[in-house]
C-alpha atoms as a printed R data frame, in Angstrom:
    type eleno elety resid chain resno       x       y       z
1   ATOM     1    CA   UNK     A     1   6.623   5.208 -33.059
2   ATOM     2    CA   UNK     A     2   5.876   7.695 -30.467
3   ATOM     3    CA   UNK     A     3   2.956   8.886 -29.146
4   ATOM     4    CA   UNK     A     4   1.694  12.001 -27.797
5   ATOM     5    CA   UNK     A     5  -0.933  11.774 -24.654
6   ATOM     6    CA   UNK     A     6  -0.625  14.672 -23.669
7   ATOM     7    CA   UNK     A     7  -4.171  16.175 -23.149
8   ATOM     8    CA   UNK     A     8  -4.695  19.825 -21.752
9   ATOM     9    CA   UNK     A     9  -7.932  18.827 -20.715
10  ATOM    10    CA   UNK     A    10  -7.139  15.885 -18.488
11  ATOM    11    CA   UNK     A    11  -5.554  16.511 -14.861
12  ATOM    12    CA   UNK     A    12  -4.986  19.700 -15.336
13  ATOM    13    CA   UNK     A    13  -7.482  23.077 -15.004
14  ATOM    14    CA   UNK     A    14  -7.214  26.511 -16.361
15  ATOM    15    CA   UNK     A    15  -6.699  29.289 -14.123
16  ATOM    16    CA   UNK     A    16 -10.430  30.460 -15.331
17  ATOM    17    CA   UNK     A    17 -11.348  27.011 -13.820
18  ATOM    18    CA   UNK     A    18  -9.393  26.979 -10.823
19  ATOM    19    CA   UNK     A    19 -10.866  30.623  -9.878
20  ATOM    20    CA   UNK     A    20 -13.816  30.463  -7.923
21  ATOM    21    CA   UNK     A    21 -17.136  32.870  -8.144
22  ATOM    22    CA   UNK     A    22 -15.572  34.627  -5.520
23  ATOM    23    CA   UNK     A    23 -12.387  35.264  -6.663
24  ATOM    24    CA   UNK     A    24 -10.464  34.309  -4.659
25  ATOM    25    CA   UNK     A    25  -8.148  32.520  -6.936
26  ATOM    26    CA   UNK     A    26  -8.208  29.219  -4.730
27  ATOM    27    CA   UNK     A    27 -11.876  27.321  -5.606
28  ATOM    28    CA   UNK     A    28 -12.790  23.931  -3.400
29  ATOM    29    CA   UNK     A    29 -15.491  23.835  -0.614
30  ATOM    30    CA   UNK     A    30 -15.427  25.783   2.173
31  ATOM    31    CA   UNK     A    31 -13.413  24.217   5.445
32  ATOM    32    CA   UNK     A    32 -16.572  24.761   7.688
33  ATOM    33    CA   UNK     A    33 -18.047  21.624   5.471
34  ATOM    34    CA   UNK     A    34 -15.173  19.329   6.522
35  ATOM    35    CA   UNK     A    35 -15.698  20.321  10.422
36  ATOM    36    CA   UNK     A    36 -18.333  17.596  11.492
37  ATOM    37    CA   UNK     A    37 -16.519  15.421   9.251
38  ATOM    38    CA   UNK     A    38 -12.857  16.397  11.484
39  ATOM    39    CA   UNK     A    39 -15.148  15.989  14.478
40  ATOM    40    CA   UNK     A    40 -16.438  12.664  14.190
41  ATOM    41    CA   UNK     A    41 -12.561  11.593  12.887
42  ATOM    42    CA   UNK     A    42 -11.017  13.041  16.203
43  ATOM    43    CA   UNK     A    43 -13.695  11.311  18.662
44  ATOM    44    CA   UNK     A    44 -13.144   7.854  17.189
45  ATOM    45    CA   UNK     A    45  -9.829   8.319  15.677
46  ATOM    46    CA   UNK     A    46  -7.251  10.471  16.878
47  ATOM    47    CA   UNK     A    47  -8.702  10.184  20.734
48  ATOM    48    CA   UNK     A    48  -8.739   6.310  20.948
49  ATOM    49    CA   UNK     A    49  -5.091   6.561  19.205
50  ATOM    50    CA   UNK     A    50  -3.583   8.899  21.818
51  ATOM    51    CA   UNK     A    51  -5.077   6.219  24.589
52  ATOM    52    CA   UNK     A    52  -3.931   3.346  22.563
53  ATOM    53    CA   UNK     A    53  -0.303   5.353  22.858
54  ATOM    54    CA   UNK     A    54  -0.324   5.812  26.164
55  ATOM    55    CA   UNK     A    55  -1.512   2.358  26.979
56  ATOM    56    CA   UNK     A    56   2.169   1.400  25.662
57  ATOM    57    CA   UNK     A    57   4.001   2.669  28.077
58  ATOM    58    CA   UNK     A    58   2.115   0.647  30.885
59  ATOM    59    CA   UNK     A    59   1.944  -2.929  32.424
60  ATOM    60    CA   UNK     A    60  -1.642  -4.098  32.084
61  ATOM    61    CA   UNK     A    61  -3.457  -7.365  31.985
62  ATOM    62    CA   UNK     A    62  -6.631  -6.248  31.194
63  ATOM    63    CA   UNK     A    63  -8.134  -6.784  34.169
64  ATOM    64    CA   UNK     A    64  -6.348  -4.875  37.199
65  ATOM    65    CA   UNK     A    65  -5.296  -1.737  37.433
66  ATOM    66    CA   UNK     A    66  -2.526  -0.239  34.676
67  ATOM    67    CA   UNK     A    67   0.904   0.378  36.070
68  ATOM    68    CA   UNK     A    68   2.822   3.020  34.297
69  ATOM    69    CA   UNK     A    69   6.443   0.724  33.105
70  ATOM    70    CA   UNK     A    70   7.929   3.620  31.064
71  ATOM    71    CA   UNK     A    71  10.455   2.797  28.285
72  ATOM    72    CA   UNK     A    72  10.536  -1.057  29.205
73  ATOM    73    CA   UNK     A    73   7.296  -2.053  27.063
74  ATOM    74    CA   UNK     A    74   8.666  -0.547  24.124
75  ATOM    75    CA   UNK     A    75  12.168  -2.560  25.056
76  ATOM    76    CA   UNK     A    76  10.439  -5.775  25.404
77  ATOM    77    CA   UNK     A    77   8.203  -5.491  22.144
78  ATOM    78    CA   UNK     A    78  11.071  -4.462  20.073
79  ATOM    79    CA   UNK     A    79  13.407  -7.372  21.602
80  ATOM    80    CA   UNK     A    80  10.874  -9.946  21.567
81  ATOM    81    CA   UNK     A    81  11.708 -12.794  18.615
82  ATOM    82    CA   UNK     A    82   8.051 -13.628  18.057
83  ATOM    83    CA   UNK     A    83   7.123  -9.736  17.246
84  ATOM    84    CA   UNK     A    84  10.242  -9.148  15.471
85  ATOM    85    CA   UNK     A    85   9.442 -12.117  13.147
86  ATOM    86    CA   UNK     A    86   6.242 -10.976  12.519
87  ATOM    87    CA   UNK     A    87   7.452  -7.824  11.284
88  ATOM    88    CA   UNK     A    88   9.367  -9.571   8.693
89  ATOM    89    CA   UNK     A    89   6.494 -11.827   7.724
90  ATOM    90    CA   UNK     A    90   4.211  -8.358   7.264
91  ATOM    91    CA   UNK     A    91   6.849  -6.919   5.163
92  ATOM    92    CA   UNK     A    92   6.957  -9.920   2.973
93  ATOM    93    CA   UNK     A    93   3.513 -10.251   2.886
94  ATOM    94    CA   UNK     A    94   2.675  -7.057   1.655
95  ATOM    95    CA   UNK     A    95   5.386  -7.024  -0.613
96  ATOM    96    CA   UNK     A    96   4.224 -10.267  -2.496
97  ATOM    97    CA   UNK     A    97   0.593  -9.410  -1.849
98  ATOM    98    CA   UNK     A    98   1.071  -6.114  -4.150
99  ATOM    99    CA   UNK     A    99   3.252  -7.784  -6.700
100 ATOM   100    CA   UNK     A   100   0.506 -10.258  -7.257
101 ATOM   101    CA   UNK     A   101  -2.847  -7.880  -6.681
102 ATOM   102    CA   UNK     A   102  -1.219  -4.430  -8.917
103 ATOM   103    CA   UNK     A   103  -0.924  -6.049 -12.081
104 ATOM   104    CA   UNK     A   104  -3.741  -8.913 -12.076
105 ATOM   105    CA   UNK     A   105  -6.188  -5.767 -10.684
106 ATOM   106    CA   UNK     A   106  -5.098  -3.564 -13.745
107 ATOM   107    CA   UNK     A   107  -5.234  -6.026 -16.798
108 ATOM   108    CA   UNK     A   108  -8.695  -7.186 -15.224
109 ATOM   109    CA   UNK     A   109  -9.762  -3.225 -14.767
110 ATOM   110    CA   UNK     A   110  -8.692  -2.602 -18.271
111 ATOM   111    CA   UNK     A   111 -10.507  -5.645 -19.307
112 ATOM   112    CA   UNK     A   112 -13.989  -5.166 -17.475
113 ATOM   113    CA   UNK     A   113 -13.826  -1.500 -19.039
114 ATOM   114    CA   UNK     A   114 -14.700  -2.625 -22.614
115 ATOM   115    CA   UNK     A   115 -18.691  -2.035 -23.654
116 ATOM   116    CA   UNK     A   116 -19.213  -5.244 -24.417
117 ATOM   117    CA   UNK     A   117 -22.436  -7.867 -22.734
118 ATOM   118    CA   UNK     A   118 -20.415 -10.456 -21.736
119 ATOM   119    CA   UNK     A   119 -17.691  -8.058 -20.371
120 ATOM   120    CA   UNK     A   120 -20.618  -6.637 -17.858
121 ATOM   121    CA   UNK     A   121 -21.834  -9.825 -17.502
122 ATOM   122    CA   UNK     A   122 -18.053 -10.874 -16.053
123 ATOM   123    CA   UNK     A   123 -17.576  -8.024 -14.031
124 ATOM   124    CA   UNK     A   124 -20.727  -8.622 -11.940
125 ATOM   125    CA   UNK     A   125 -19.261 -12.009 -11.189
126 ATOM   126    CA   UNK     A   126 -15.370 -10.534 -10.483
127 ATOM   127    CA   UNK     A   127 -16.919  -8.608  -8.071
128 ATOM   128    CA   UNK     A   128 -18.580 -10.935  -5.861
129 ATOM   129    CA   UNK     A   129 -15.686 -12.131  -3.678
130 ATOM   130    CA   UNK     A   130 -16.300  -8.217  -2.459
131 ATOM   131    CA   UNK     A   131 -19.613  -8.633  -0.959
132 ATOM   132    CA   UNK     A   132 -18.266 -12.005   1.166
133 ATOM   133    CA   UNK     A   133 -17.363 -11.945   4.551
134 ATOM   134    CA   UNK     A   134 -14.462 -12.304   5.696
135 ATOM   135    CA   UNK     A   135 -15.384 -15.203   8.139
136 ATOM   136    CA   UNK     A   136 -17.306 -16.982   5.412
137 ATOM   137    CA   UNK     A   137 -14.275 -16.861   3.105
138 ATOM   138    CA   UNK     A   138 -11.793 -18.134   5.646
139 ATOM   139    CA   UNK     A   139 -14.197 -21.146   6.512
140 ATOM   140    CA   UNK     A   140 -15.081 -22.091   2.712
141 ATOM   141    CA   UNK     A   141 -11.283 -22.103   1.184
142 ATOM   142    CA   UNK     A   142 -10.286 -23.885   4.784
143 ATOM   143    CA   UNK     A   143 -12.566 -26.620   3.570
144 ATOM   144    CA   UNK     A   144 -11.665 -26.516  -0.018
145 ATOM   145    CA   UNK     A   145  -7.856 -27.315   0.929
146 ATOM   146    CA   UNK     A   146  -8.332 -29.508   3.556
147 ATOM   147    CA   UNK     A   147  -6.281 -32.214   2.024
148 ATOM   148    CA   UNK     A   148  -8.959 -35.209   3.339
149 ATOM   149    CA   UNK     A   149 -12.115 -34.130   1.915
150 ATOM   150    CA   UNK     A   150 -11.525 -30.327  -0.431
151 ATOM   151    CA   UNK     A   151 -10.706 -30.251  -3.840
152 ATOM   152    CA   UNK     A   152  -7.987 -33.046  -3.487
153 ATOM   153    CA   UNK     A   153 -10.915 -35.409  -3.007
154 ATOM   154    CA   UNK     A   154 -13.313 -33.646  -5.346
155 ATOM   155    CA   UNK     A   155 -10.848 -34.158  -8.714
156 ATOM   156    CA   UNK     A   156  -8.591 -36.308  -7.142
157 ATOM   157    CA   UNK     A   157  -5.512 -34.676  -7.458
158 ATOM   158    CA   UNK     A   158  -2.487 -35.403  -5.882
159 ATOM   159    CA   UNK     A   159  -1.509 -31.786  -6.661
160 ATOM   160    CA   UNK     A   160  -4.400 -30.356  -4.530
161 ATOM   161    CA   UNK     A   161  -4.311 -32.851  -1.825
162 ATOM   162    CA   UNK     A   162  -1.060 -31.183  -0.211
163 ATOM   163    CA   UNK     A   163  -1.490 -29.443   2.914
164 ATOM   164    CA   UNK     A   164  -1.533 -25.743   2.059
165 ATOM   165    CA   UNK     A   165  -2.516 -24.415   5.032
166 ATOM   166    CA   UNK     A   166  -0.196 -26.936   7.165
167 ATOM   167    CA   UNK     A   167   2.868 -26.347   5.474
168 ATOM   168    CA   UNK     A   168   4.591 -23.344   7.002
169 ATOM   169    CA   UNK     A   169   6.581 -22.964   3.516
170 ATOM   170    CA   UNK     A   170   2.879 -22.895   1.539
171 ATOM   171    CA   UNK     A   171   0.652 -21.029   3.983
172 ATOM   172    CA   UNK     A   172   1.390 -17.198   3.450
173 ATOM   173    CA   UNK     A   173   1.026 -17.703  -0.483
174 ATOM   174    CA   UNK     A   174  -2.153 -19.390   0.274
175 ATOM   175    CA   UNK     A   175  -2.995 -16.632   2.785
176 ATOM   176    CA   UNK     A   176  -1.906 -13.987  -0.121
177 ATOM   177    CA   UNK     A   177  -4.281 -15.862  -2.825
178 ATOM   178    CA   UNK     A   178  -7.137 -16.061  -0.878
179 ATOM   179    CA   UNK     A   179  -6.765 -12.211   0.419
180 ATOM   180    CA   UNK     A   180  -5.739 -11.331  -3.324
181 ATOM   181    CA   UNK     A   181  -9.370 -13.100  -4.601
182 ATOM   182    CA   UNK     A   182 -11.003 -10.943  -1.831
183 ATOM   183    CA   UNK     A   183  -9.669  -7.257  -2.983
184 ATOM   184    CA   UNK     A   184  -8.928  -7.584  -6.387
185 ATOM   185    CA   UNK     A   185 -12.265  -6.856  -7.906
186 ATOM   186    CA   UNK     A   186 -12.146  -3.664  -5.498
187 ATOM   187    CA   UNK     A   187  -8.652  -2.155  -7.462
188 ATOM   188    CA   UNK     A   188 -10.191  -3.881 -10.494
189 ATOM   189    CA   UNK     A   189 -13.007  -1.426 -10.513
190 ATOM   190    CA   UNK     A   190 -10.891   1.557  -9.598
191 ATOM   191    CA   UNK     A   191  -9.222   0.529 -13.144
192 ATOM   192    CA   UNK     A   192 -12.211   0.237 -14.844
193 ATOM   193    CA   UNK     A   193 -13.416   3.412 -13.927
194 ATOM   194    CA   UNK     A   194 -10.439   5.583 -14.487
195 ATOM   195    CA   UNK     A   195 -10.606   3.568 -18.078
196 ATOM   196    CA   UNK     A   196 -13.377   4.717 -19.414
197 ATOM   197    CA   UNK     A   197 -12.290   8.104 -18.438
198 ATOM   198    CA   UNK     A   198 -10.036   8.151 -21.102
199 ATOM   199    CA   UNK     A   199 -11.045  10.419 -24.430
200 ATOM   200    CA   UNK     A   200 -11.652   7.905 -27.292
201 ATOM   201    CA   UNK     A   201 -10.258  10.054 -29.626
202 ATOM   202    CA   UNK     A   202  -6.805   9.083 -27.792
203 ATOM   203    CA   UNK     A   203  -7.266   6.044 -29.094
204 ATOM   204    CA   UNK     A   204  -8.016   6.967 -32.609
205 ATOM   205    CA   UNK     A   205  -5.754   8.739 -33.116
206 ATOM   206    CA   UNK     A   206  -3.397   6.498 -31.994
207 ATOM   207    CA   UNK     A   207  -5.154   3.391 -34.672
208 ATOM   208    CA   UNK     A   208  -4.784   5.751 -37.162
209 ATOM   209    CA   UNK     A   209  -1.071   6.155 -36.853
210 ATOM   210    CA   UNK     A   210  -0.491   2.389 -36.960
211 ATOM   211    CA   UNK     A   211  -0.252   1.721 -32.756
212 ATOM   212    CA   UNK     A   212  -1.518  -1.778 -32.202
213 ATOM   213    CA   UNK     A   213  -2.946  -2.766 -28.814
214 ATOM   214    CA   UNK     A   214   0.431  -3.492 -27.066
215 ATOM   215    CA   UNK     A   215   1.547   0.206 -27.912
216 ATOM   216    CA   UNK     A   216  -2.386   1.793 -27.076
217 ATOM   217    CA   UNK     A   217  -1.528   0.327 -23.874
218 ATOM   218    CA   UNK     A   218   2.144   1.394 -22.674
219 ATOM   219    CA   UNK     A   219   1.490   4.739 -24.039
220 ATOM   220    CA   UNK     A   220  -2.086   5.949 -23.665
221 ATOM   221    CA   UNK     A   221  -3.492   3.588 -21.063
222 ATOM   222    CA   UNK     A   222  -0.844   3.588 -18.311
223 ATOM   223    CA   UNK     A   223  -0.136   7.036 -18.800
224 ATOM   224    CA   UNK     A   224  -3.609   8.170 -17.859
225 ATOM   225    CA   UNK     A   225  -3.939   5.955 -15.168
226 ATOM   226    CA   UNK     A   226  -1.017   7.176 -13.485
227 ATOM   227    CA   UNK     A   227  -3.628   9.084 -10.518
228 ATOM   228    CA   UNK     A   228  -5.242   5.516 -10.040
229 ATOM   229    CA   UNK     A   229  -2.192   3.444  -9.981
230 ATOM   230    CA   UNK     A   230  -1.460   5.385  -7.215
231 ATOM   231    CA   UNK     A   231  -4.319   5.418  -5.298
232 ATOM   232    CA   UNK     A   232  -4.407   1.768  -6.162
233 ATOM   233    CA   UNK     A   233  -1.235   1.099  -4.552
234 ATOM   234    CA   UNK     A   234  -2.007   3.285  -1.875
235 ATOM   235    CA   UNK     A   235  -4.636   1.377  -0.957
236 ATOM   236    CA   UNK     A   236  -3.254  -1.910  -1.488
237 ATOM   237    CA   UNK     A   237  -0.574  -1.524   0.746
238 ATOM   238    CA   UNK     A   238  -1.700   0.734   3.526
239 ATOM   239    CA   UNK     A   239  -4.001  -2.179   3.772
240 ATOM   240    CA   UNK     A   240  -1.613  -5.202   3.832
241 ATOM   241    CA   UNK     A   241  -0.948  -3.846   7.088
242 ATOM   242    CA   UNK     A   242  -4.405  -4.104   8.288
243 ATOM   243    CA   UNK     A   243  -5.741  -7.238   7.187
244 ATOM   244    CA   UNK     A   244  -6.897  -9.501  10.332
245 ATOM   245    CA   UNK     A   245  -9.948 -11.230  10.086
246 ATOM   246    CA   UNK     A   246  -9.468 -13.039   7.282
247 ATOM   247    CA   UNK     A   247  -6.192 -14.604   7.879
248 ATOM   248    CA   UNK     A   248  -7.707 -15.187  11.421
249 ATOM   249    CA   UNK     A   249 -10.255 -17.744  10.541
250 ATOM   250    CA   UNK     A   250  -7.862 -19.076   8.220
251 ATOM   251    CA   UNK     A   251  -4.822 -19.725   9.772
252 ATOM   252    CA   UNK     A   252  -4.933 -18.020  13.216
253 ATOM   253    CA   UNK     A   253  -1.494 -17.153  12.552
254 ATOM   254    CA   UNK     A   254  -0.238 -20.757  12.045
255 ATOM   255    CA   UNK     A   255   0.966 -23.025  11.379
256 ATOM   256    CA   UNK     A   256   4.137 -22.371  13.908
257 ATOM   257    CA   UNK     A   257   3.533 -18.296  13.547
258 ATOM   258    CA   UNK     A   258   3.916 -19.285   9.690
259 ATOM   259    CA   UNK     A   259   1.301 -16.263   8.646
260 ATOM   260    CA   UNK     A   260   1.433 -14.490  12.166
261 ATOM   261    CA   UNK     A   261   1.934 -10.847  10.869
262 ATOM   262    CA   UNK     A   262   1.622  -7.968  12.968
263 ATOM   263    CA   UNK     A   263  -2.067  -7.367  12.830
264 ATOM   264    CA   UNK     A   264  -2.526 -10.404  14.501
265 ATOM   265    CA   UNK     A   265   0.461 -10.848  16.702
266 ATOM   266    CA   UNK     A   266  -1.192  -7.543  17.961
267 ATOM   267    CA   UNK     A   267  -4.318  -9.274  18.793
268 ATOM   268    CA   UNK     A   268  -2.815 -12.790  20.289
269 ATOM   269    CA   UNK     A   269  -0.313 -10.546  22.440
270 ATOM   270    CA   UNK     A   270  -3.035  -8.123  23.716
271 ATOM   271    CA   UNK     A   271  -6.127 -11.172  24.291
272 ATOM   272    CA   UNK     A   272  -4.100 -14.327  24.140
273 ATOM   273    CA   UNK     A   273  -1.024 -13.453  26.491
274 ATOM   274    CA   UNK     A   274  -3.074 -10.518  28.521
275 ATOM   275    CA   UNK     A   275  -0.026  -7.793  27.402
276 ATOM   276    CA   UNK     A   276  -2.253  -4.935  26.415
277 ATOM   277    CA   UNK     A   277   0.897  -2.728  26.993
278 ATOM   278    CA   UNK     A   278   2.856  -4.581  24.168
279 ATOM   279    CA   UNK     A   279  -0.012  -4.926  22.208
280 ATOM   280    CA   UNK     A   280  -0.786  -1.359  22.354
281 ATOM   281    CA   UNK     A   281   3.142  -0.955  21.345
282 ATOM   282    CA   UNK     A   282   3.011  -2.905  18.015
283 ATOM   283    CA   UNK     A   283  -0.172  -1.082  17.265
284 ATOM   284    CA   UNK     A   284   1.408   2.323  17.743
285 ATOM   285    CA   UNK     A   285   4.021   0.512  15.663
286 ATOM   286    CA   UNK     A   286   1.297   0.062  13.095
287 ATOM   287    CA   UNK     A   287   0.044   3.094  13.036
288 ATOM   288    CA   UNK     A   288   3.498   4.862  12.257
289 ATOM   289    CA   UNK     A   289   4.539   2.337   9.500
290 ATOM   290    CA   UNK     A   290   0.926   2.997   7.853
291 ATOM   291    CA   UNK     A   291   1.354   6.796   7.787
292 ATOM   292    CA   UNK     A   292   4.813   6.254   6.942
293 ATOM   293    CA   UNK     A   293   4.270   4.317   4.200
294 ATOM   294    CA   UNK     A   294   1.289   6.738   2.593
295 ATOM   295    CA   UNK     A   295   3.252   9.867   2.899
296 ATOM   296    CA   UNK     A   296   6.130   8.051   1.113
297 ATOM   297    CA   UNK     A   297   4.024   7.057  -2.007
298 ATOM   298    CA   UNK     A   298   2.669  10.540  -2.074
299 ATOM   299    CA   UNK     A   299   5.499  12.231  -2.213
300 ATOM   300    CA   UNK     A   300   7.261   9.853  -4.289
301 ATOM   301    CA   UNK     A   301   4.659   9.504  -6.557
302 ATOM   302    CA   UNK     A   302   3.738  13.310  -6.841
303 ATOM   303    CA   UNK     A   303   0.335  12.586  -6.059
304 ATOM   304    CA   UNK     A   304   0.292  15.683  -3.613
305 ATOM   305    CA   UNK     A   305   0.198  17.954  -7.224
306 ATOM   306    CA   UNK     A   306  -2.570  15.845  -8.349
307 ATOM   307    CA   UNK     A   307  -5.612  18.368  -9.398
308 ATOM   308    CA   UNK     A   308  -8.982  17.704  -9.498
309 ATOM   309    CA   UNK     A   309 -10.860  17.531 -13.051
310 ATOM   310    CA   UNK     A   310 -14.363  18.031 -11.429
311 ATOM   311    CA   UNK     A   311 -15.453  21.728 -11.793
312 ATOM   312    CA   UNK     A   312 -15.548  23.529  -8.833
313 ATOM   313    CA   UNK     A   313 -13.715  21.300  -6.210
């Protein structure tokens, strides 16, 4: 059985809509309102960024005086082993880190979207993990999986008494878990929001032809959450590539450069070896693989013809 979702109403605007009291034929705010917004992006973004790029081109501890070193900085970050490893372990990492947030984010999302108590009741508690820091997370699960007094000791488990953090083949699924339990309520809510979006009558009609909950699913559900899957993913991983803190208290990039990807090999280079040329390198590096990576799903994903459904903008 197929069925239609197609719904003139949703994502897409009439040209009545789209034209604004002026009549101009192109509606949205004016760009004078995005200026001090621009402004304030430029003096803490885009300056510090063209410093940060310049800084990798020069030898500097830190402390003396920067000595302009050209092409070589680059040379050495891209031939060094250690960097060049954790590149890998960042592409792994955020590779396994989506496969296990996406779909756990969106069956909760779809979940948490339902009217009833208890659903409310377990959405406040899903999104706790958001309002933790960082530091506080990384110190509680180290102690829960220390394998002398965590969990191992608490149920006494043989299971949970292996060293998960020590193991360099266990750590960056641990490090994935615990960074997983920290964002998924965020894309959970995204889900949950873009669920109850969705007409009703979609959904009736769809019970009325026979669909079952499997089939309401594939082809109403997923379909309309196409614009939040893929800010979702967007989101999920542009950030892989920016997550520091956490895995810092937990790990510090250990054991044996086990979870050392390149957010932190960017921090023990720059204030552990006193390189902030190199370190300034793999953050440019960063910073291209991050814009890189967002321009790719929007293009891919055809997110740039996305329209707004809010009147007027």
């Amino acid at each position: 059985m197929a069925l239609s979702t197609d719904q003139p109403d949703i994502g897409t605007r009439t040209t009545a809509q789209r034209t604004n009291s002026s009549g101009s034929g192109r509606g949205g705010p004016s760009f004078l309102m995005a200026v001090p917004a621009l402004a304030f992006f430029a003096a803490f973004a885009l300056i510090p960024l063209g410093g940060v790029v310049v800084l990798s081109f020069m030898e500097w501890d830190g402390l003396s005086s920067p000595q302009w070193a050209g092409l070589a900085k680059w040379e050495q970050t891209l031939a060094d082993p250690v960097t060049r490893h954790a590149m890998w372990l960042t592409f792994v990492f955020t590779a396994v880190s989506y496969v296990f947030q996406a779909p756990v984010a969106l069956l909760l999302g779809v979940f948490m979207a339902g009217r009833q108590r208890y659903r409310a009741f377990l959405s406040v508690l899903y999104f706790l993990p958001l309002v933790f820091s960082a530091a506080a997370v990384g110190i509680t699960f180290q102690s829960l999986l220390d394998p002398n007094f965590g969990l191992s000791r608490a149920f006494n488990s043989e299971f949970l008494g292996q060293n998960w953090l020590g193991d360099p083949d266990l750590a960056l699924f641990v490090v994935v878990f615990v960074v997983a339990w920290c964002f998924v309520p965020l894309h959970s809510l995204l889900y949950q929001a873009g669920v109850r979006q969705i007409p009703e009558s979609l959904y009736e009609a769809a019970t009325i032809d026979g669909a079952g909950r499997l089939a309401r699913f594939v082809n109403i559900t997923l379909p309309q959450l196409r614009y939040t899957i893929i800010t979702s993913s967007t989101l999920m991983l542009v950030g892989s590539l920016t997550y520091f803190d956490l895995i810092f208290v937990l790990t510090g990039g250990g054991p044996g450069g086990a979870t050392r990807i390149l957010p932190l090999d960017m921090y023990l280079t720059g204030f552990r070896s006193y390189d902030m040329g190199q370190a300034s390198a793999i953050a440019v590096i960063l910073v291209a693989v991050g814009l890189a990576l967002g321009l790719a799903l929007n293009r891919l994903s055809g997110a740039s013809k996305m329209e707004s459904q809010q009147a007027g903008l």
